[in-house]
Structures are given as structure tokens and as C-alpha cells.
Short mmCIF file of C-alpha atoms in Angstrom, two decimals:
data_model
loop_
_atom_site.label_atom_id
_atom_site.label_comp_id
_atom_site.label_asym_id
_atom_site.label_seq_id
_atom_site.Cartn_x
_atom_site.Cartn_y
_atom_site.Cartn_z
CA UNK I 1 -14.03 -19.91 -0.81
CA UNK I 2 -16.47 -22.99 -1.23
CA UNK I 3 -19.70 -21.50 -0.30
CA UNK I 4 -18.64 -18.45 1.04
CA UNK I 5 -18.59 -15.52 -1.37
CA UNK I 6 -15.84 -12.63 0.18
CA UNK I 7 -16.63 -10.22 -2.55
CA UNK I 8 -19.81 -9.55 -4.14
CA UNK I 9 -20.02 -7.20 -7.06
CA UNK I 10 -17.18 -4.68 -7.10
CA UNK I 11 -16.91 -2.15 -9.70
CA UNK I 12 -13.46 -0.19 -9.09
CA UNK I 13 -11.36 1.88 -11.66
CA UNK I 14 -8.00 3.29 -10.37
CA UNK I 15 -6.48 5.70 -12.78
CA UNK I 16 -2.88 6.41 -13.06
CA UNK I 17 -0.89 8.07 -10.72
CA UNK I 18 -3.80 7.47 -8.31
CA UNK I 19 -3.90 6.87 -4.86
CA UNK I 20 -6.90 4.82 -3.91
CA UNK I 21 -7.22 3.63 -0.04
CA UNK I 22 -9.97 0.52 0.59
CA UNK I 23 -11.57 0.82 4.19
CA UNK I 24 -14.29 -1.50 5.67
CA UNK I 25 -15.03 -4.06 8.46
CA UNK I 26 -12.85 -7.10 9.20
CA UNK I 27 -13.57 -9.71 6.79
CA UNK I 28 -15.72 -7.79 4.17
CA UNK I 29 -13.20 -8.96 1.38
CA UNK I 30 -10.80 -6.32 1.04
CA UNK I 31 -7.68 -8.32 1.23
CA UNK I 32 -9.42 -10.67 -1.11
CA UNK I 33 -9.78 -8.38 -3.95
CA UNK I 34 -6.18 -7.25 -3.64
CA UNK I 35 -5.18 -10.38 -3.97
CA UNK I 36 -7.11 -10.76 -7.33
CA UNK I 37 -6.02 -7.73 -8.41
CA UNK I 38 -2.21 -9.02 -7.96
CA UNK I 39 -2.88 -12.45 -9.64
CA UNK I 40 -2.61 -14.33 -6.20
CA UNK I 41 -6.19 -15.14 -6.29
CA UNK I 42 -8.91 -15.82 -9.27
CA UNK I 43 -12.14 -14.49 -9.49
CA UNK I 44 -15.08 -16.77 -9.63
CA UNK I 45 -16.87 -14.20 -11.64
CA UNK I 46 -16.15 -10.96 -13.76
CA UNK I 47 -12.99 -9.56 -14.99
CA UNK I 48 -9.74 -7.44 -13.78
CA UNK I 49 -7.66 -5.59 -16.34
CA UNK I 50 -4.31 -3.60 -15.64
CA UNK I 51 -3.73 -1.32 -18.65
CA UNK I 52 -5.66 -3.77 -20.52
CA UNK I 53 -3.51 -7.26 -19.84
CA UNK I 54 -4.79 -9.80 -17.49
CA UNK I 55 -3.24 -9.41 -13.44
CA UNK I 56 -1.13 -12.19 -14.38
CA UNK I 57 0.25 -10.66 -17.03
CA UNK I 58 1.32 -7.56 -15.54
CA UNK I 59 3.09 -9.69 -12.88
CA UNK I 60 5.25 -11.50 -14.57
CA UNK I 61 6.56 -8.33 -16.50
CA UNK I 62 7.21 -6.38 -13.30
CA UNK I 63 4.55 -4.40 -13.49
CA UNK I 64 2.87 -4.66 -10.09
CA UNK I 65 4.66 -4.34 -6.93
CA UNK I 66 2.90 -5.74 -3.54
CA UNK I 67 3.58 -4.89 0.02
CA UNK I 68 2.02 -7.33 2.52
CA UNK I 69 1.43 -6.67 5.94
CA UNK I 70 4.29 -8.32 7.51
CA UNK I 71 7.56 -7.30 5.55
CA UNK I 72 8.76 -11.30 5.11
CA UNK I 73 12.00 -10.04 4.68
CA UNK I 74 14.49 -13.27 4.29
CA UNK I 75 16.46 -13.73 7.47
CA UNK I 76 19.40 -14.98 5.58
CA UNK I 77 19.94 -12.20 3.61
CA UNK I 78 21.20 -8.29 4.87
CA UNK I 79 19.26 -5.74 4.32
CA UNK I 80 20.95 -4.47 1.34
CA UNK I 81 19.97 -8.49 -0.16
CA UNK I 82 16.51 -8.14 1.09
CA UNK I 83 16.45 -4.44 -0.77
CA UNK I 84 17.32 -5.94 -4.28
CA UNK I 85 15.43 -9.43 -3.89
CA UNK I 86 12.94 -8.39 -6.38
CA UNK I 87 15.58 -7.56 -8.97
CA UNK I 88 17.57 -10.74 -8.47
CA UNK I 89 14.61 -12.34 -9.41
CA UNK I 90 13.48 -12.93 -12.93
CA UNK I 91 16.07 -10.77 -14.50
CA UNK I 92 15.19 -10.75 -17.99
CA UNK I 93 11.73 -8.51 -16.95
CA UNK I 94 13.57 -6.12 -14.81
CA UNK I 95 12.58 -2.62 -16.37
CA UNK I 96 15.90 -0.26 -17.55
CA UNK I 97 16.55 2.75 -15.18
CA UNK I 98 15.56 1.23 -12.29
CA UNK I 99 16.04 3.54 -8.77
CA UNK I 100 19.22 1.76 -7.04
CA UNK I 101 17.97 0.43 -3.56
CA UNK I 102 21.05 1.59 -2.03
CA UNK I 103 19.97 5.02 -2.63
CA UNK I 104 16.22 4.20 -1.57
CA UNK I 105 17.79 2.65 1.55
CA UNK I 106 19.54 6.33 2.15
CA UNK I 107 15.96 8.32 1.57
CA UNK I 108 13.96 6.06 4.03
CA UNK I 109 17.45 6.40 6.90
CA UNK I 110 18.61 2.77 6.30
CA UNK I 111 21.79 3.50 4.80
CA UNK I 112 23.75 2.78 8.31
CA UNK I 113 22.00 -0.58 8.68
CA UNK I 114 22.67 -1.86 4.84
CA UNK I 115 24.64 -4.52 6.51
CA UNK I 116 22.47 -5.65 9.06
CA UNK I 117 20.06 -8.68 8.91
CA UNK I 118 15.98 -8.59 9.22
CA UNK I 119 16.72 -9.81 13.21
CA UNK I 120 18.37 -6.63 13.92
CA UNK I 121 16.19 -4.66 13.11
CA UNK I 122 13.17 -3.04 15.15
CA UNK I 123 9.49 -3.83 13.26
CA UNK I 124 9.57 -0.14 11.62
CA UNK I 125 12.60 -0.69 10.03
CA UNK I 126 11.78 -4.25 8.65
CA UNK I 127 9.23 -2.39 7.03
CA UNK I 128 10.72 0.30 5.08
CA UNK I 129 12.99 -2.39 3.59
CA UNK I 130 9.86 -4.31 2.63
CA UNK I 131 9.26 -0.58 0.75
CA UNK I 132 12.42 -0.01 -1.04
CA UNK I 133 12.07 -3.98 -1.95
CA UNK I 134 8.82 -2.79 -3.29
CA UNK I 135 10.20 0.32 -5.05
CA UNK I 136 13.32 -1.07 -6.27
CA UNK I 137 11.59 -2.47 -9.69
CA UNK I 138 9.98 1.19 -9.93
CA UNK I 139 6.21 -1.18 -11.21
CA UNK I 140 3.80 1.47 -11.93
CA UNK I 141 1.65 -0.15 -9.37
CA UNK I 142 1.73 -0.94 -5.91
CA UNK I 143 -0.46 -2.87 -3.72
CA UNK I 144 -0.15 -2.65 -0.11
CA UNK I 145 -2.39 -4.83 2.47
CA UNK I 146 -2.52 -3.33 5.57
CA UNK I 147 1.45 -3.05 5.94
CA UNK I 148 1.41 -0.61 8.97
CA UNK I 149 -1.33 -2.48 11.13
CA UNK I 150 1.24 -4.38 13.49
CA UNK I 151 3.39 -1.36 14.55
CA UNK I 152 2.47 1.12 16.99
CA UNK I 153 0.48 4.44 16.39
CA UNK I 154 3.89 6.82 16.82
CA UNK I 155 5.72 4.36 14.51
CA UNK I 156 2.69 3.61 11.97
CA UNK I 157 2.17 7.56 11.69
CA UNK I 158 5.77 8.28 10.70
CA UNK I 159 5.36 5.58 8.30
CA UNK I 160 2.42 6.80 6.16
CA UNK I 161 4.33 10.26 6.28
CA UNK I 162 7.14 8.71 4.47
CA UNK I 163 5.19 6.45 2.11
CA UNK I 164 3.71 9.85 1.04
CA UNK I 165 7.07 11.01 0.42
CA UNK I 166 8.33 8.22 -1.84
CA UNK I 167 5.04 8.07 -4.04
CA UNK I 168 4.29 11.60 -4.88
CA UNK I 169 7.42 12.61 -6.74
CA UNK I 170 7.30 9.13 -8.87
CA UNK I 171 3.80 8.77 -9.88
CA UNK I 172 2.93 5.96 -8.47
CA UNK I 173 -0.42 4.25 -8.84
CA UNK I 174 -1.16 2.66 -5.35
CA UNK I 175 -3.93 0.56 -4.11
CA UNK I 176 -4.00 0.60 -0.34
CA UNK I 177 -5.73 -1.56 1.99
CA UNK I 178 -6.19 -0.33 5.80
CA UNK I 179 -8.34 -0.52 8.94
CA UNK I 180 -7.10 3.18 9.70
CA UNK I 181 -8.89 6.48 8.40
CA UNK I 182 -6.75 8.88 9.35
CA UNK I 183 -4.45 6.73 7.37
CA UNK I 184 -6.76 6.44 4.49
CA UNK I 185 -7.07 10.09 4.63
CA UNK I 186 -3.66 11.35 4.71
CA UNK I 187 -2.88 9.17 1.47
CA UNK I 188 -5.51 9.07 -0.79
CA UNK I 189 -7.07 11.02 -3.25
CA UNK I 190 -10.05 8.68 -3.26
CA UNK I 191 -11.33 6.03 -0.43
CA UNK I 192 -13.09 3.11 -1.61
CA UNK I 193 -15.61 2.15 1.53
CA UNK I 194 -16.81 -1.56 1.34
CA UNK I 195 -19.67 -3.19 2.90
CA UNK I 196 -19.61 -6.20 5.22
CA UNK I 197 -19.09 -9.77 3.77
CA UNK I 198 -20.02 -9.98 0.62
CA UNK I 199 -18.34 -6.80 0.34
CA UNK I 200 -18.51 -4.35 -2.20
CA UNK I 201 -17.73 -0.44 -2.78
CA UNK I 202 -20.74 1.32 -1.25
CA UNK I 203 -19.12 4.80 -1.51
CA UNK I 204 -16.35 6.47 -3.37
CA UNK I 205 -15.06 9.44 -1.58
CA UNK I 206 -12.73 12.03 -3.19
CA UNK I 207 -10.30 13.54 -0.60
CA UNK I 208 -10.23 17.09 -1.43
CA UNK I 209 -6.86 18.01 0.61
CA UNK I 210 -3.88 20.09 -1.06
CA UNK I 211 -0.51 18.13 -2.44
CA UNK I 212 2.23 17.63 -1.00
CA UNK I 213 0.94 16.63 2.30
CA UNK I 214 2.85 17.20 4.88
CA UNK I 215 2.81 15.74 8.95
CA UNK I 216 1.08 19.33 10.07
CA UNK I 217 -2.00 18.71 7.48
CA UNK I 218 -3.36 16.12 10.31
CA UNK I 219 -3.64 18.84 13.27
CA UNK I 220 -6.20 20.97 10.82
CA UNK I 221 -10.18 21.22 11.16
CA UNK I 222 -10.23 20.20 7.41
CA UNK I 223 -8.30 16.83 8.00
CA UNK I 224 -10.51 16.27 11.13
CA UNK I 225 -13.71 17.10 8.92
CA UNK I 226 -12.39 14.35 6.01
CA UNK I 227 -11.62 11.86 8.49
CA UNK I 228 -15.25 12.47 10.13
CA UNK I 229 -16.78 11.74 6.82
CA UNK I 230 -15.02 9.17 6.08
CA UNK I 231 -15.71 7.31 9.30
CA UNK I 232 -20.26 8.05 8.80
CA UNK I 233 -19.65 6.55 5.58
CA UNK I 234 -17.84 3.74 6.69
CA UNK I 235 -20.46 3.16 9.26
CA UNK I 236 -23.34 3.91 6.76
CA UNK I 237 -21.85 1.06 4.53
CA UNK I 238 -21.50 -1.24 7.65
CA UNK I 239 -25.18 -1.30 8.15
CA UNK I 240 -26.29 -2.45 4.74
#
């Protein structure tokens, strides 16, 4: 961004099926690179690949799915609309056998409110519709920028419980971008820590915790020991 550089040099592989959270201070980049992995933004230097096709690429054939931090749900259209906005648009790239929101909608406890417009609804709700709008294509990929940081802790913990939920049975690769660790922990198999501005991955930590992960996992010593780790090396990186 003119002579600022957000992201210095960032060398990240995310294997299928993958859940990879990024941590790191405010402003280091993170939301940058997500964006540039999504095709929103182009690097100045280097190159991103997804299964070997430019970000672009992957986009246009419905192959990446991104969840922003606020849900931008459109106010004109009920929940149900909002839900299957994604496959109303660009038709012709929609993949075959894809999950039918309305039964999404029913798994995340929507199915009373399919009716309803974004106004009616409290700020957790808006954003499990921004999820099933998100898993509705079934994309292999899914990018998510911060989407939990604006509701409150009871609220935000429920929701990382049921984003765990949706992805494991599926397969989903997902690239996750939070300020939380207990967050990052509960989700990932790996945590990408980045440096301040310009940021870039000074640690790679596998999250050795057992699958499926359930709510109780996060009142163990071993979750508490992760999450310790997690926040030295964030801390470590900080002070490069």
C-alpha cells in the first residue's frame, strides 16, 4: 500500500483438509494475505497457487468460499435468500451435489427463523447464516477473517464449537484469521504466528489435540498447556 509493505516474505503451505489458524498483532498483515489468497488483493511480489491455478481462478469456479468478519448479509433478502446468495450467483460454476442450505440452516438451529430478515436477528445468528452462505457451494476452501471478533465471549465460544462441527465431517480446508488463541487452539491443527508489520510466519505450531473436539477439551491442562505455548510464541514473534 504505496510505501508501506503489510507483508514481508511469507512462505505458507496449507494441505487439504487442513485447518490452519493465523495469529499475530494488529496490523502485521494477516488480513492482507487472506485477501491475496482469495483474489481480493495482488501481491506486489511472489506467487499464490490453489491446487496449482492462480487465486483468481479458483474463485470464479467456486472453489474458495470467504467469511468476513461482519456477516453483510443483504437486508432485503430473508434468511433463507441470504443462505443461497452464493448459489444464485454465477450459476453455470455452481458444483453438482451441493448441501441444500435449508438443511444447513436446520444443523446450525436456524430453521425457525428461515423467514426472518438479517434485522431480526441477534449478531450470533447473522453469523451462522453468513456460514451456511459460506457452506452452501460446499468450495473446498474457506477463508474466514476474524468472523467471531464482534460478538461476545459466551456467544463467540459457542460459535467456534459449531464451526468445528460443520468442518470436520466435510473435509474442509480452512484458513482462519483471529486475534483469539484459545480460538486458534480449539480449531486448528496448525497455527501460523506472524510477526509485526511487515509480517511474516515466524513459527508454525502443530496442535497436537485428539479429533473430534468437543466443548469439554477447553477445561483440560493439555488445552491450557497449547494455548500457553501458543501465546510465548506469539509474544516471541512480536519482539522481532
Amino acid at each position: 500500500f504505496g510505501d508501506l509493505q503489510a507483508v514481508a516474505n511469507v512462505d505458507l503451505d496449507v494441505r487439504p483438509g487442513e485447518v490452519v489458524t493465523v495469529i499475530g498483532p494488529s496490523g502485521c498483515g494477516k488480513t492482507t494475505l487472506l485477501r491475496m489468497i482469495a483474489g481480493l488483493e495482488a501481491p506486489t511480489a511472489g506467487a499464490i497457487t490453489i491446487d496449482g491455478e492462480a487465486p483468481a481462478a479458483a474463485k470464479a469456479h467456486k472453489r474458495i468460499a470467504w467469511v468476513p468478519q461482519a456477516p453483510a448479509l443483504l437486508p432485503w433478502r430473508t434468511v433463507e435468500a441470504n443462505a443461497r446468495l452464493l448459489l444464485d450467483l454465477n450459476v453455470d460454476a455452481n458444483p453438482t451435489g451441493t448441501p441444500d442450505p435449508v438443511e444447513l440452516l436446520e444443523r446450525v438451529g436456524l430453521t425457525d427463523f428461515r423467514e426472518a430478515y438479517p434485522h431480526e436477528l441477534s449478531g450470533g445468528m447473522q453469523q451462522r447464516v453468513g456460514l451456511v452462505r459460506a457452506f452452501a457451494i460446499d468450495a473446498p476452501i474457506l477463508l474466514m477473517d476474524e468472523p467471531f471478533a464482534a460478538l461476545d465471549e459466551m456467544t463467540r465460544t459457542d460459535m467456534r464449537h459449531l464451526l468445528g462441527r460443520l468442518c470436520e465431517p466435510l473435509g474442509t480446508t480452512v484458513l482462519f484469521v483471529t486475534h483469539s488463541i484459545p480460538e486458534a487452539t480449539f480449531l486448528s491443527d496448525r497455527v501460523a504466528v506472524m510477526s509485526q508489520r511487515p509480517g511474516l510466519v515466524t513459527d508454525d505450531v502443530r496442535i497436537d489435540l485428539p479429533h473430534p473436539r468437543t466443548p469439554e477439551l477447553e477445561d483440560t491442562d493439555r488445552f491450557f498447556h497449547v494455548t500457553t505455548g501458543l501465546r510465548r510464541s506469539l509474544a516471541s514473534g512480536m519482539q522481532r
